[in-house]
Amino acid sequence: MNDIIALIIPSAIETLYMVFISLAFTILLGLPLGITLVVTEKGHILPNRVINFILSYFINITRSLPFVILMVFIIPFTRFLVGTTIGTTAAIVPLVFAATPFFARIVESSINEVDWGVIEASIAMGASPLQIILKALIPEAMSSLVLGVTITIINILGYSAMAGVVGGGGLGDLAVRYGYHRFQTNLMLITVLILVILVQVIQSSGNKIAQAINKK
Amino acid sequence: MIKIENLSKVYSKEDNKVVALDNINLFIEQGSIFGIIGLSGAGKSSLIRCINRIEEPTTGNILISNVNVSNLSTKRLRNLRKNIGMIFQGFNLLSSKTVFDNIAFPLKLSKVPKTEISKRVNELLELVDLTDKANSYPSQLSGGQKQRVGIARALVSNPNVLLCDEATSALDPKTTKQILDLLKRINKTFGITIILITHEMDVVKEICTHVAILENGQILEAGNTIDVFSTPRQKATQDFVDQLRVLPTSLDKDRIFSLSFTHNSAGKPLISKIIREFEVDINILSGKIEWIQDKPIGKLIVQIKTDMSTLHLIQTFLKENNVKMEVLNYE
């Protein structure tokens, strides 16, 4: 039993490290990307056909690649960015690469839910586009954005199971290496159980926070 | 003072062109309550939105206190908008912010110091009688309360002009009356010019000092509300302001006239005088007294079965007594 715990704890830490560092970068990149997608649309506050077109296609292309392939495909880019292509930190690059476009689309739909009347009222009050984004769009979409972040965390958690391919470690990798290749079924079960609990906790806390923010 | 000159708005989608506003000219005096009335699709929304350029006019000029809005830079336009309050049919409050923060919103955009914001917002909360709701969220308010928050938000930066986009159309008659009373009070106390668009005749009658009637993107008639209502010049305006004229088809439609009494003639017993002096029978078909900004206008639809020459005499007599007599039907 002690052996199992000794194996699981470092793997769990690796998973949490990968997921939350990736999440931070994903939000940092995906939020502005998603908002840009909305506001550059025709008839919105900063219409720009070229930017909108390029972003939208870039996102679609990135999203059509399966994660395993993406991870290998961007290896040169990963090396350029973090200096190595193996290990937990190296796994973060493809995770962010895969999760950012996904999150951007979620942000896009959350921001699109904001009633146009609120935007119109802000324009009528003399708000600049940046003020509209920061003081009206984001606060109004916050509850929906929190739910989007929740879905994204779970998504990254799912991707991170494949990080073993580049030696990223984590719970998924552990389950495959020990549980599958070495037939340690009990370890496989415990890993799965931990993952299930993790997803439950993330989803229900996300729901609670979103509900507390929602004043509609 | 607002001057609209040759304003047109054309929406074009591919080869399809829709003319929403067709060469509009209007003069709106400082301190007036100017109503723009029309059916849906008449172009009211486009017109009011062109004033603060939420919609871009296709051609024409809009002058607010001699500043031409049509060619302002983005930055100057934003500053100008801070001097034009606007309220909406759907209220358009931020659901994520409290009543207090909604009203404070325009001041925060202008980076006004916190203590000043707090002082000003509390003044406005008092004006619209919502001090006890300062920490509520919009979803906890009734429609009328939401619109009062909208009004407070529109007034918080001391604008010269208030634009009302169907501000009472989503409200019940009683709440509508309260909101209109509030608007009237604001107009009197602060001298703010109010421009409102509506499809409800009652709104215009209740508060507007001036009115313009909009149909298919054109102004049919504009002027002092009492003048337009008592003596509409255009046929379409007449139909619009005077639903009394619609008579049942079964009626004998010979020699039917409409009589309009204005405030200085409404007090005299003119009908009984006509009956006695001209020895005619008068059959009253319908009638009502309308109050336009607390001044009465009497409208009667009558049938007078007598010959041409007597009718002319009656018409002259009525004219001398400030009553306008019009032929509705003569067979």
Coordinates of C-alpha atoms in Angstrom, one line a residue:
Chain A
M1 CA 0.0 0.0 0.0
N2 CA 2.8 2.4 0.9
D3 CA 4.4 1.7 -2.5
I4 CA 1.2 2.7 -4.2
I5 CA 0.9 5.9 -2.2
A6 CA 4.6 6.7 -2.9
L7 CA 3.8 6.4 -6.6
I8 CA 0.5 8.2 -6.6
I9 CA 1.4 11.4 -4.6
P10 CA 4.2 12.6 -7.0
S11 CA 2.0 11.8 -10.0
A12 CA -0.9 13.7 -8.5
I13 CA 1.3 16.7 -7.9
E14 CA 2.5 16.5 -11.5
T15 CA -1.0 16.4 -12.7
L16 CA -2.1 19.4 -10.6
Y17 CA 1.0 21.3 -11.7
M18 CA 0.4 20.6 -15.3
V19 CA -3.3 21.4 -15.1
F20 CA -3.2 24.6 -13.2
I21 CA -0.1 26.2 -14.8
S22 CA -1.7 25.3 -18.2
L23 CA -5.0 26.8 -17.0
A24 CA -3.3 30.1 -16.0
F25 CA -1.8 30.5 -19.5
T26 CA -4.9 29.3 -21.2
I27 CA -7.0 32.0 -19.5
L28 CA -4.3 34.6 -20.1
L29 CA -4.3 33.8 -23.8
G30 CA -7.8 32.5 -24.4
L31 CA -9.8 35.3 -22.7
P32 CA -8.5 38.1 -24.9
L33 CA -8.6 35.8 -28.0
G34 CA -12.3 35.0 -27.3
I35 CA -13.2 38.6 -26.7
T36 CA -11.4 39.7 -29.8
L37 CA -13.4 37.1 -31.8
V38 CA -16.6 38.7 -30.6
V39 CA -15.8 42.4 -30.8
T40 CA -14.2 42.2 -34.2
E41 CA -17.4 40.7 -35.7
K42 CA -19.3 42.8 -38.2
G43 CA -21.5 45.4 -36.4
H44 CA -19.8 45.0 -33.0
I45 CA -17.8 47.6 -31.2
L46 CA -14.5 47.0 -33.0
P47 CA -15.4 45.4 -36.3
N48 CA -12.3 44.1 -38.2
R49 CA -12.9 41.5 -40.9
V50 CA -9.3 40.5 -41.4
I51 CA -8.5 39.9 -37.7
N52 CA -11.7 38.1 -37.2
F53 CA -11.2 35.8 -40.2
I54 CA -7.6 35.0 -39.3
L55 CA -8.3 34.3 -35.6
S56 CA -11.3 32.2 -36.4
Y57 CA -9.4 30.0 -38.9
F58 CA -6.4 29.7 -36.7
I59 CA -8.7 28.4 -33.9
N60 CA -10.5 26.0 -36.1
I61 CA -7.3 24.5 -37.4
T62 CA -5.8 24.1 -34.0
R63 CA -9.0 22.5 -32.8
S64 CA -9.1 20.0 -35.6
L65 CA -5.8 18.3 -34.5
P66 CA -6.1 15.5 -32.0
F67 CA -4.1 16.2 -28.9
V68 CA -1.6 13.4 -29.2
I69 CA -0.8 14.5 -32.7
L70 CA -0.6 18.2 -31.7
M71 CA 1.8 17.4 -28.9
V72 CA 4.2 15.7 -31.3
F73 CA 3.6 18.2 -34.1
I74 CA 4.6 21.3 -32.1
I75 CA 7.7 19.7 -30.5
P76 CA 10.1 22.2 -32.3
F77 CA 8.0 25.0 -30.9
T78 CA 8.1 23.5 -27.4
R79 CA 11.9 23.2 -27.6
F80 CA 12.1 26.8 -28.7
L81 CA 9.9 28.0 -25.8
V82 CA 11.1 25.9 -22.8
G83 CA 14.4 24.5 -24.0
T84 CA 13.3 20.9 -23.7
T85 CA 10.8 18.6 -25.3
I86 CA 10.4 16.1 -22.4
G87 CA 9.1 16.4 -18.9
T88 CA 6.2 18.0 -17.1
T89 CA 7.1 21.5 -18.1
A90 CA 7.4 20.5 -21.7
A91 CA 3.9 19.0 -21.5
I92 CA 2.5 22.3 -20.5
V93 CA 3.2 23.9 -23.9
P94 CA 1.0 21.5 -25.9
L95 CA -1.7 21.6 -23.2
V96 CA -1.9 25.4 -23.5
F97 CA -1.8 25.1 -27.2
A98 CA -4.8 22.7 -27.2
A99 CA -6.8 24.4 -24.5
T100 CA -6.5 28.0 -25.6
P101 CA -8.6 27.8 -28.8
F102 CA -11.1 25.6 -26.9
F103 CA -11.4 28.2 -24.1
A104 CA -11.5 31.1 -26.7
R105 CA -14.6 29.5 -28.3
I106 CA -16.2 29.2 -24.8
V107 CA -15.4 32.8 -24.0
E108 CA -16.8 33.8 -27.4
S109 CA -20.2 32.2 -26.6
S110 CA -20.3 33.5 -23.1
I111 CA -19.6 37.1 -24.2
N112 CA -22.2 36.7 -27.0
E113 CA -24.8 35.9 -24.4
V114 CA -24.5 39.5 -23.0
D115 CA -27.6 41.4 -24.1
W116 CA -26.8 43.9 -26.9
G117 CA -28.9 46.5 -25.1
V118 CA -26.2 46.7 -22.3
I119 CA -23.6 47.3 -24.9
E120 CA -25.7 49.9 -26.6
A121 CA -26.4 51.7 -23.3
S122 CA -22.6 51.7 -22.6
I123 CA -21.9 53.3 -26.0
A124 CA -24.6 55.9 -25.3
M125 CA -22.9 56.7 -22.0
G126 CA -19.7 57.5 -23.9
A127 CA -17.8 54.3 -22.9
S128 CA -14.7 53.4 -25.0
P129 CA -14.5 49.9 -26.5
L130 CA -11.9 48.9 -23.8
Q131 CA -14.2 50.2 -21.1
I132 CA -17.2 48.3 -22.6
I133 CA -15.1 45.1 -22.5
L134 CA -13.7 45.5 -19.0
K135 CA -16.6 47.2 -17.2
A136 CA -19.6 45.7 -19.0
L137 CA -19.0 42.6 -21.1
I138 CA -16.7 40.7 -18.7
P139 CA -18.7 41.5 -15.5
E140 CA -22.0 40.6 -17.3
A141 CA -20.6 37.3 -18.6
M142 CA -18.6 36.4 -15.4
S143 CA -21.0 33.7 -14.2
S144 CA -20.9 32.0 -17.6
L145 CA -17.2 32.5 -17.9
V146 CA -16.6 30.7 -14.6
L147 CA -18.6 27.7 -15.9
G148 CA -16.4 27.9 -19.1
V149 CA -13.3 27.8 -17.0
T150 CA -14.6 24.8 -15.1
I151 CA -15.2 22.9 -18.4
T152 CA -11.7 23.9 -19.5
I153 CA -10.0 22.6 -16.4
I154 CA -11.7 19.2 -16.8
N155 CA -10.7 19.3 -20.5
I156 CA -7.0 20.0 -19.6
L157 CA -7.2 17.3 -17.0
G158 CA -8.3 14.9 -19.7
Y159 CA -5.5 16.0 -22.1
S160 CA -2.9 15.7 -19.4
A161 CA -3.5 12.0 -19.2
M162 CA -1.8 11.8 -22.6
A163 CA 1.2 13.8 -21.4
G164 CA 3.1 10.6 -20.8
V165 CA 3.9 10.5 -24.5
V166 CA 6.4 13.3 -23.9
G167 CA 7.4 12.1 -20.5
G168 CA 5.2 14.6 -18.7
G169 CA 4.2 12.2 -16.0
G170 CA 1.0 12.7 -14.0
L171 CA -1.8 10.3 -12.9
G172 CA -2.9 9.3 -16.4
D173 CA 0.7 8.3 -17.3
L174 CA 1.0 6.4 -14.0
A175 CA -2.2 4.4 -14.7
V176 CA -1.0 3.5 -18.2
R177 CA 2.5 2.5 -17.1
Y178 CA 1.8 0.6 -14.0
G179 CA -1.9 -0.2 -14.2
Y180 CA -1.9 -1.3 -17.8
H181 CA 1.6 -2.4 -18.8
R182 CA 2.5 -4.0 -15.4
F183 CA -1.0 -5.3 -14.7
Q184 CA -1.3 -3.5 -11.4
T185 CA -5.1 -3.3 -11.5
N186 CA -5.5 -1.9 -8.0
L187 CA -3.3 1.0 -8.8
M188 CA -5.3 1.6 -12.0
L189 CA -8.5 1.6 -10.0
I190 CA -7.1 4.1 -7.4
T191 CA -5.9 6.4 -10.1
V192 CA -9.3 6.3 -11.8
L193 CA -11.0 6.9 -8.5
I194 CA -8.8 10.0 -7.8
L195 CA -9.5 11.4 -11.2
V196 CA -13.3 10.9 -10.8
I197 CA -13.2 12.6 -7.4
L198 CA -11.1 15.5 -8.8
V199 CA -13.5 16.1 -11.7
Q200 CA -16.5 16.0 -9.3
V201 CA -14.9 18.5 -7.0
I202 CA -13.9 20.9 -9.8
Q203 CA -17.3 20.8 -11.5
S204 CA -19.3 21.3 -8.3
S205 CA -17.1 24.1 -7.0
G206 CA -17.4 25.7 -10.5
N207 CA -21.2 25.5 -10.4
K208 CA -21.3 27.0 -6.9
I209 CA -19.1 29.9 -7.7
A210 CA -21.0 30.6 -10.9
Q211 CA -24.3 30.5 -9.1
A212 CA -23.0 32.9 -6.4
I213 CA -21.9 35.4 -9.1
N214 CA -25.1 35.1 -11.2
K215 CA -27.4 38.0 -10.2
K216 CA -29.8 37.5 -13.2
Chain B
M1 CA -31.4 73.4 -29.0
I2 CA -31.2 70.6 -31.4
K3 CA -31.4 71.0 -35.1
I4 CA -31.7 68.1 -37.5
E5 CA -31.0 68.9 -41.2
N6 CA -31.7 66.8 -44.2
L7 CA -31.1 63.6 -42.2
S8 CA -31.3 60.4 -44.1
K9 CA -30.5 56.8 -43.1
V10 CA -30.3 54.0 -45.6
Y11 CA -29.7 50.4 -44.7
S12 CA -28.1 48.5 -47.5
K13 CA -27.6 44.8 -47.5
E14 CA -26.0 43.6 -50.7
D15 CA -28.3 45.1 -53.4
N16 CA -31.2 45.7 -51.1
K17 CA -31.7 49.2 -49.9
V18 CA -34.1 50.2 -47.2
V19 CA -34.7 53.9 -46.6
A20 CA -35.3 54.2 -42.8
L21 CA -35.2 58.0 -42.7
D22 CA -35.9 60.2 -45.7
N23 CA -34.7 63.8 -45.5
I24 CA -35.7 64.6 -41.9
N25 CA -35.7 68.3 -40.8
L26 CA -36.5 69.1 -37.2
F27 CA -35.9 71.9 -34.8
I28 CA -36.1 71.0 -31.1
E29 CA -36.1 73.9 -28.6
Q30 CA -34.1 73.9 -25.4
G31 CA -36.2 72.7 -22.5
S32 CA -39.0 71.2 -24.6
I33 CA -40.4 67.7 -24.4
F34 CA -40.3 66.6 -28.0
G35 CA -42.3 63.5 -28.9
I36 CA -41.7 61.5 -32.1
I37 CA -44.6 59.3 -32.7
G38 CA -45.1 56.6 -35.4
L39 CA -46.0 53.0 -36.0
S40 CA -43.3 50.4 -35.8
G41 CA -41.1 50.5 -38.8
A42 CA -41.7 54.2 -39.3
G43 CA -38.0 54.9 -38.5
K44 CA -38.3 56.3 -34.9
S45 CA -35.6 54.1 -33.5
S46 CA -33.2 55.0 -36.2
L47 CA -34.0 58.7 -35.8
I48 CA -33.3 58.8 -32.0
R49 CA -30.2 56.7 -32.5
C50 CA -28.8 59.1 -35.1
I51 CA -29.0 61.9 -32.5
N52 CA -26.2 60.5 -30.4
R53 CA -24.8 58.6 -33.3
I54 CA -25.3 55.1 -31.9
E55 CA -26.4 54.7 -35.5
E56 CA -24.5 56.5 -38.2
P57 CA -26.6 58.8 -40.4
T58 CA -26.2 58.2 -44.1
T59 CA -26.4 61.9 -44.9
G60 CA -27.4 65.1 -43.1
N61 CA -26.4 67.1 -40.1
I62 CA -27.3 67.0 -36.5
L63 CA -26.5 70.1 -34.4
I64 CA -26.7 70.0 -30.7
S65 CA -26.1 73.5 -29.2
N66 CA -24.5 74.4 -32.5
V67 CA -22.0 71.5 -32.4
N68 CA -22.3 69.4 -35.5
V69 CA -22.5 65.8 -34.2
S70 CA -22.2 64.3 -37.7
N71 CA -18.5 65.0 -38.1
L72 CA -17.1 64.7 -34.6
S73 CA -14.0 62.6 -33.9
T74 CA -14.5 59.4 -31.9
K75 CA -13.1 61.0 -28.8
R76 CA -15.1 64.2 -29.0
L77 CA -18.2 62.1 -29.8
R78 CA -17.7 60.1 -26.6
N79 CA -17.5 63.3 -24.6
L80 CA -20.6 64.6 -26.2
R81 CA -22.4 61.4 -25.4
K82 CA -21.7 62.0 -21.7
N83 CA -23.9 65.1 -22.0
I84 CA -26.7 63.1 -23.6
G85 CA -28.6 60.7 -21.3
M86 CA -30.5 57.8 -22.8
I87 CA -33.1 55.4 -21.5
F88 CA -34.4 52.3 -23.2
Q89 CA -37.5 50.2 -23.6
G90 CA -35.6 47.2 -22.2
F91 CA -34.0 49.3 -19.5
N92 CA -30.5 47.9 -20.4
L93 CA -29.2 47.8 -16.9
L94 CA -26.1 45.8 -15.9
S95 CA -27.5 42.7 -14.2
S96 CA -24.2 42.0 -12.5
K97 CA -24.2 45.4 -10.7
T98 CA -26.3 46.8 -7.9
V99 CA -28.7 49.7 -8.4
F100 CA -26.0 52.0 -6.8
D101 CA -23.3 50.7 -9.2
N102 CA -25.6 50.9 -12.2
I103 CA -26.2 54.6 -11.5
A104 CA -22.6 55.2 -10.7
F105 CA -21.5 53.6 -14.0
P106 CA -21.3 56.7 -16.2
L107 CA -19.3 58.5 -13.5
K108 CA -16.9 55.6 -13.2
L109 CA -16.3 55.8 -16.9
S110 CA -15.3 59.4 -16.5
K111 CA -13.1 58.5 -13.5
V112 CA -14.9 60.8 -11.1
P113 CA -13.5 60.5 -7.5
K114 CA -15.3 57.9 -5.3
T115 CA -16.6 60.3 -2.7
E116 CA -18.1 62.5 -5.4
I117 CA -19.7 59.5 -7.0
S118 CA -21.2 58.4 -3.8
K119 CA -22.7 61.9 -3.1
R120 CA -24.1 62.3 -6.6
V121 CA -25.6 58.7 -6.8
N122 CA -27.3 59.2 -3.5
E123 CA -28.9 62.5 -4.8
L124 CA -30.2 60.6 -7.8
L125 CA -31.5 57.7 -5.7
E126 CA -33.5 60.2 -3.8
L127 CA -34.8 61.9 -6.9
V128 CA -36.1 58.6 -8.3
D129 CA -37.2 57.5 -4.9
L130 CA -35.1 54.3 -4.7
T131 CA -32.8 55.0 -1.8
D132 CA -33.9 51.8 -0.1
K133 CA -33.0 49.7 -3.2
A134 CA -29.4 51.0 -3.5
N135 CA -28.0 47.5 -2.8
S136 CA -30.5 45.5 -4.8
Y137 CA -29.8 43.9 -8.1
P138 CA -31.9 44.8 -11.2
S139 CA -33.5 41.3 -11.2
Q140 CA -35.1 42.1 -7.8
L141 CA -36.9 45.2 -9.1
S142 CA -40.2 45.7 -10.9
G143 CA -40.3 47.2 -14.4
G144 CA -41.1 50.7 -13.2
Q145 CA -38.3 50.6 -10.6
K146 CA -35.8 49.4 -13.3
Q147 CA -36.8 52.3 -15.5
R148 CA -36.3 54.7 -12.6
V149 CA -32.8 53.3 -12.2
G150 CA -32.3 53.8 -16.0
I151 CA -33.5 57.5 -15.6
A152 CA -31.1 58.0 -12.6
R153 CA -28.2 56.5 -14.6
A154 CA -29.0 58.7 -17.5
L155 CA -29.1 61.9 -15.4
V156 CA -26.2 61.2 -13.1
S157 CA -23.7 63.1 -15.3
N158 CA -25.9 66.2 -15.6
P159 CA -26.8 65.9 -19.3
N160 CA -28.5 68.7 -21.3
V161 CA -30.5 66.2 -23.3
L162 CA -32.4 63.0 -22.4
L163 CA -33.3 60.6 -25.2
C164 CA -36.1 58.2 -24.4
D165 CA -36.3 55.1 -26.6
E166 CA -39.9 53.7 -26.1
A167 CA -39.2 54.2 -22.4
T168 CA -42.7 53.3 -21.2
S169 CA -43.7 50.7 -23.9
A170 CA -42.8 47.8 -21.6
L171 CA -44.7 49.1 -18.7
D172 CA -48.4 48.9 -17.5
P173 CA -50.5 52.0 -17.7
K174 CA -50.2 52.9 -14.1
T175 CA -46.4 52.6 -14.1
T176 CA -46.3 54.5 -17.4
K177 CA -48.1 57.4 -15.7
Q178 CA -45.5 57.4 -12.9
I179 CA -42.6 57.4 -15.2
L180 CA -44.1 60.1 -17.3
D181 CA -44.7 62.2 -14.2
L182 CA -41.1 61.7 -13.3
L183 CA -39.9 62.8 -16.7
K184 CA -42.1 65.9 -16.6
R185 CA -40.7 66.8 -13.2
I186 CA -37.1 66.3 -14.4
N187 CA -37.9 68.5 -17.4
K188 CA -39.3 71.2 -15.1
T189 CA -36.7 71.1 -12.4
F190 CA -33.5 70.8 -14.5
G191 CA -34.7 72.3 -17.8
I192 CA -33.4 69.2 -19.6
T193 CA -34.6 68.8 -23.2
I194 CA -36.3 65.5 -23.5
I195 CA -36.7 63.7 -26.9
L196 CA -38.9 60.7 -26.8
I197 CA -40.0 58.2 -29.3
T198 CA -43.2 56.2 -28.8
H199 CA -46.1 54.5 -30.6
E200 CA -48.5 55.5 -27.8
M201 CA -50.6 58.5 -28.5
D202 CA -51.3 58.9 -24.8
V203 CA -47.7 59.4 -24.0
V204 CA -47.5 62.3 -26.4
K205 CA -50.7 63.8 -25.0
E206 CA -49.6 63.4 -21.5
I207 CA -46.2 65.1 -21.5
C208 CA -45.0 66.4 -24.9
T209 CA -44.9 70.1 -25.6
H210 CA -44.0 69.4 -29.2
V211 CA -44.7 66.4 -31.5
A212 CA -43.6 65.1 -34.8
I213 CA -45.4 62.4 -36.7
L214 CA -43.2 60.0 -38.5
E215 CA -44.4 57.7 -41.3
N216 CA -42.3 55.7 -43.7
G217 CA -39.2 57.6 -42.7
Q218 CA -40.7 61.0 -43.3
I219 CA -42.1 63.7 -41.0
L220 CA -45.7 64.1 -41.8
E221 CA -46.3 67.0 -39.5
A222 CA -44.5 68.6 -36.6
G223 CA -45.2 71.4 -34.2
N224 CA -46.8 72.4 -30.9
T225 CA -48.7 69.3 -29.6
I226 CA -52.0 71.2 -29.0
D227 CA -51.9 72.7 -32.5
V228 CA -51.1 69.3 -34.1
F229 CA -53.8 67.6 -32.2
S230 CA -56.6 70.1 -32.5
T231 CA -56.0 71.0 -36.1
P232 CA -54.0 68.4 -37.9
R233 CA -53.2 69.5 -41.5
Q234 CA -52.5 66.2 -43.1
K235 CA -55.0 63.5 -43.8
A236 CA -52.7 60.8 -42.4
T237 CA -52.1 62.8 -39.2
Q238 CA -55.8 63.2 -38.8
D239 CA -56.3 59.5 -38.9
F240 CA -53.5 59.1 -36.5
V241 CA -54.5 61.6 -33.9
D242 CA -58.2 61.1 -34.1
Q243 CA -59.6 57.7 -33.8
L244 CA -63.1 59.1 -33.4
R245 CA -63.4 59.5 -37.1
V246 CA -63.7 55.8 -37.6
L247 CA -67.4 55.3 -37.7
P248 CA -69.4 52.1 -37.9
T249 CA -70.3 51.1 -41.5
S250 CA -74.0 50.6 -40.7
L251 CA -74.4 54.3 -39.9
D252 CA -76.3 56.7 -42.2
K253 CA -73.2 58.7 -43.4
D254 CA -74.8 61.8 -44.8
R255 CA -73.6 65.2 -43.6
I256 CA -71.3 64.2 -40.9
F257 CA -69.0 66.8 -39.4
S258 CA -66.1 66.9 -36.9
L259 CA -66.0 69.8 -34.5
S260 CA -62.8 70.6 -32.6
F261 CA -63.1 72.8 -29.6
T262 CA -59.9 74.3 -28.1
H263 CA -59.4 75.5 -24.6
N264 CA -61.1 78.9 -25.1
S265 CA -64.2 77.5 -26.7
A266 CA -64.7 74.4 -24.7
G267 CA -66.5 76.3 -21.9
K268 CA -69.4 77.7 -24.0
P269 CA -72.7 76.1 -24.7
L270 CA -72.3 76.3 -28.5
I271 CA -74.2 73.3 -29.6
S272 CA -77.5 74.4 -27.9
K273 CA -76.9 77.8 -29.4
I274 CA -76.7 76.4 -32.9
I275 CA -79.8 74.4 -32.4
R276 CA -81.8 77.4 -31.3
E277 CA -80.4 80.0 -33.7
F278 CA -80.3 78.0 -36.9
E279 CA -83.3 75.8 -36.0
V280 CA -81.6 72.5 -36.9
D281 CA -81.4 69.1 -35.4
I282 CA -78.0 67.9 -34.3
N283 CA -77.3 64.3 -33.8
I284 CA -74.2 63.6 -31.7
L285 CA -72.5 60.4 -32.9
S286 CA -69.5 60.4 -30.7
G287 CA -67.4 62.8 -28.7
K288 CA -64.8 63.2 -26.1
I289 CA -62.7 65.7 -24.3
E290 CA -58.9 65.1 -24.4
W291 CA -56.5 66.6 -22.1
I292 CA -53.3 67.6 -23.7
Q293 CA -50.9 68.7 -21.1
D294 CA -53.7 69.7 -18.8
K295 CA -55.5 71.7 -21.5
P296 CA -58.8 70.4 -22.9
I297 CA -59.5 69.8 -26.5
G298 CA -63.1 68.8 -27.2
K299 CA -64.0 66.6 -30.2
L300 CA -67.5 66.0 -31.4
I301 CA -68.6 64.0 -34.4
V302 CA -72.1 65.2 -35.3
Q303 CA -74.7 64.8 -38.1
I304 CA -76.5 68.0 -39.1
K305 CA -79.2 67.4 -41.7
T306 CA -79.8 70.8 -43.2
D307 CA -79.1 72.6 -46.5
M308 CA -75.8 73.9 -47.8
S309 CA -76.3 77.6 -47.0
T310 CA -77.3 76.9 -43.4
L311 CA -74.3 74.7 -43.0
H312 CA -72.1 77.5 -44.2
L313 CA -73.7 79.9 -41.7
I314 CA -73.1 77.4 -38.9
Q315 CA -69.5 77.0 -40.0
T316 CA -68.9 80.7 -39.9
F317 CA -70.5 81.0 -36.5
L318 CA -68.3 78.2 -35.1
K319 CA -65.2 79.7 -36.6
E320 CA -65.9 83.0 -34.8
N321 CA -66.1 80.9 -31.6
N322 CA -62.8 79.1 -32.3
V323 CA -64.3 75.8 -33.2
K324 CA -63.0 74.1 -36.3
M325 CA -65.7 72.4 -38.4
E326 CA -64.7 69.8 -40.9
V327 CA -66.7 67.7 -43.3
L328 CA -66.2 64.0 -42.7
N329 CA -68.9 62.7 -45.0
Y330 CA -71.3 64.4 -47.3
E331 CA -73.5 62.3 -49.6

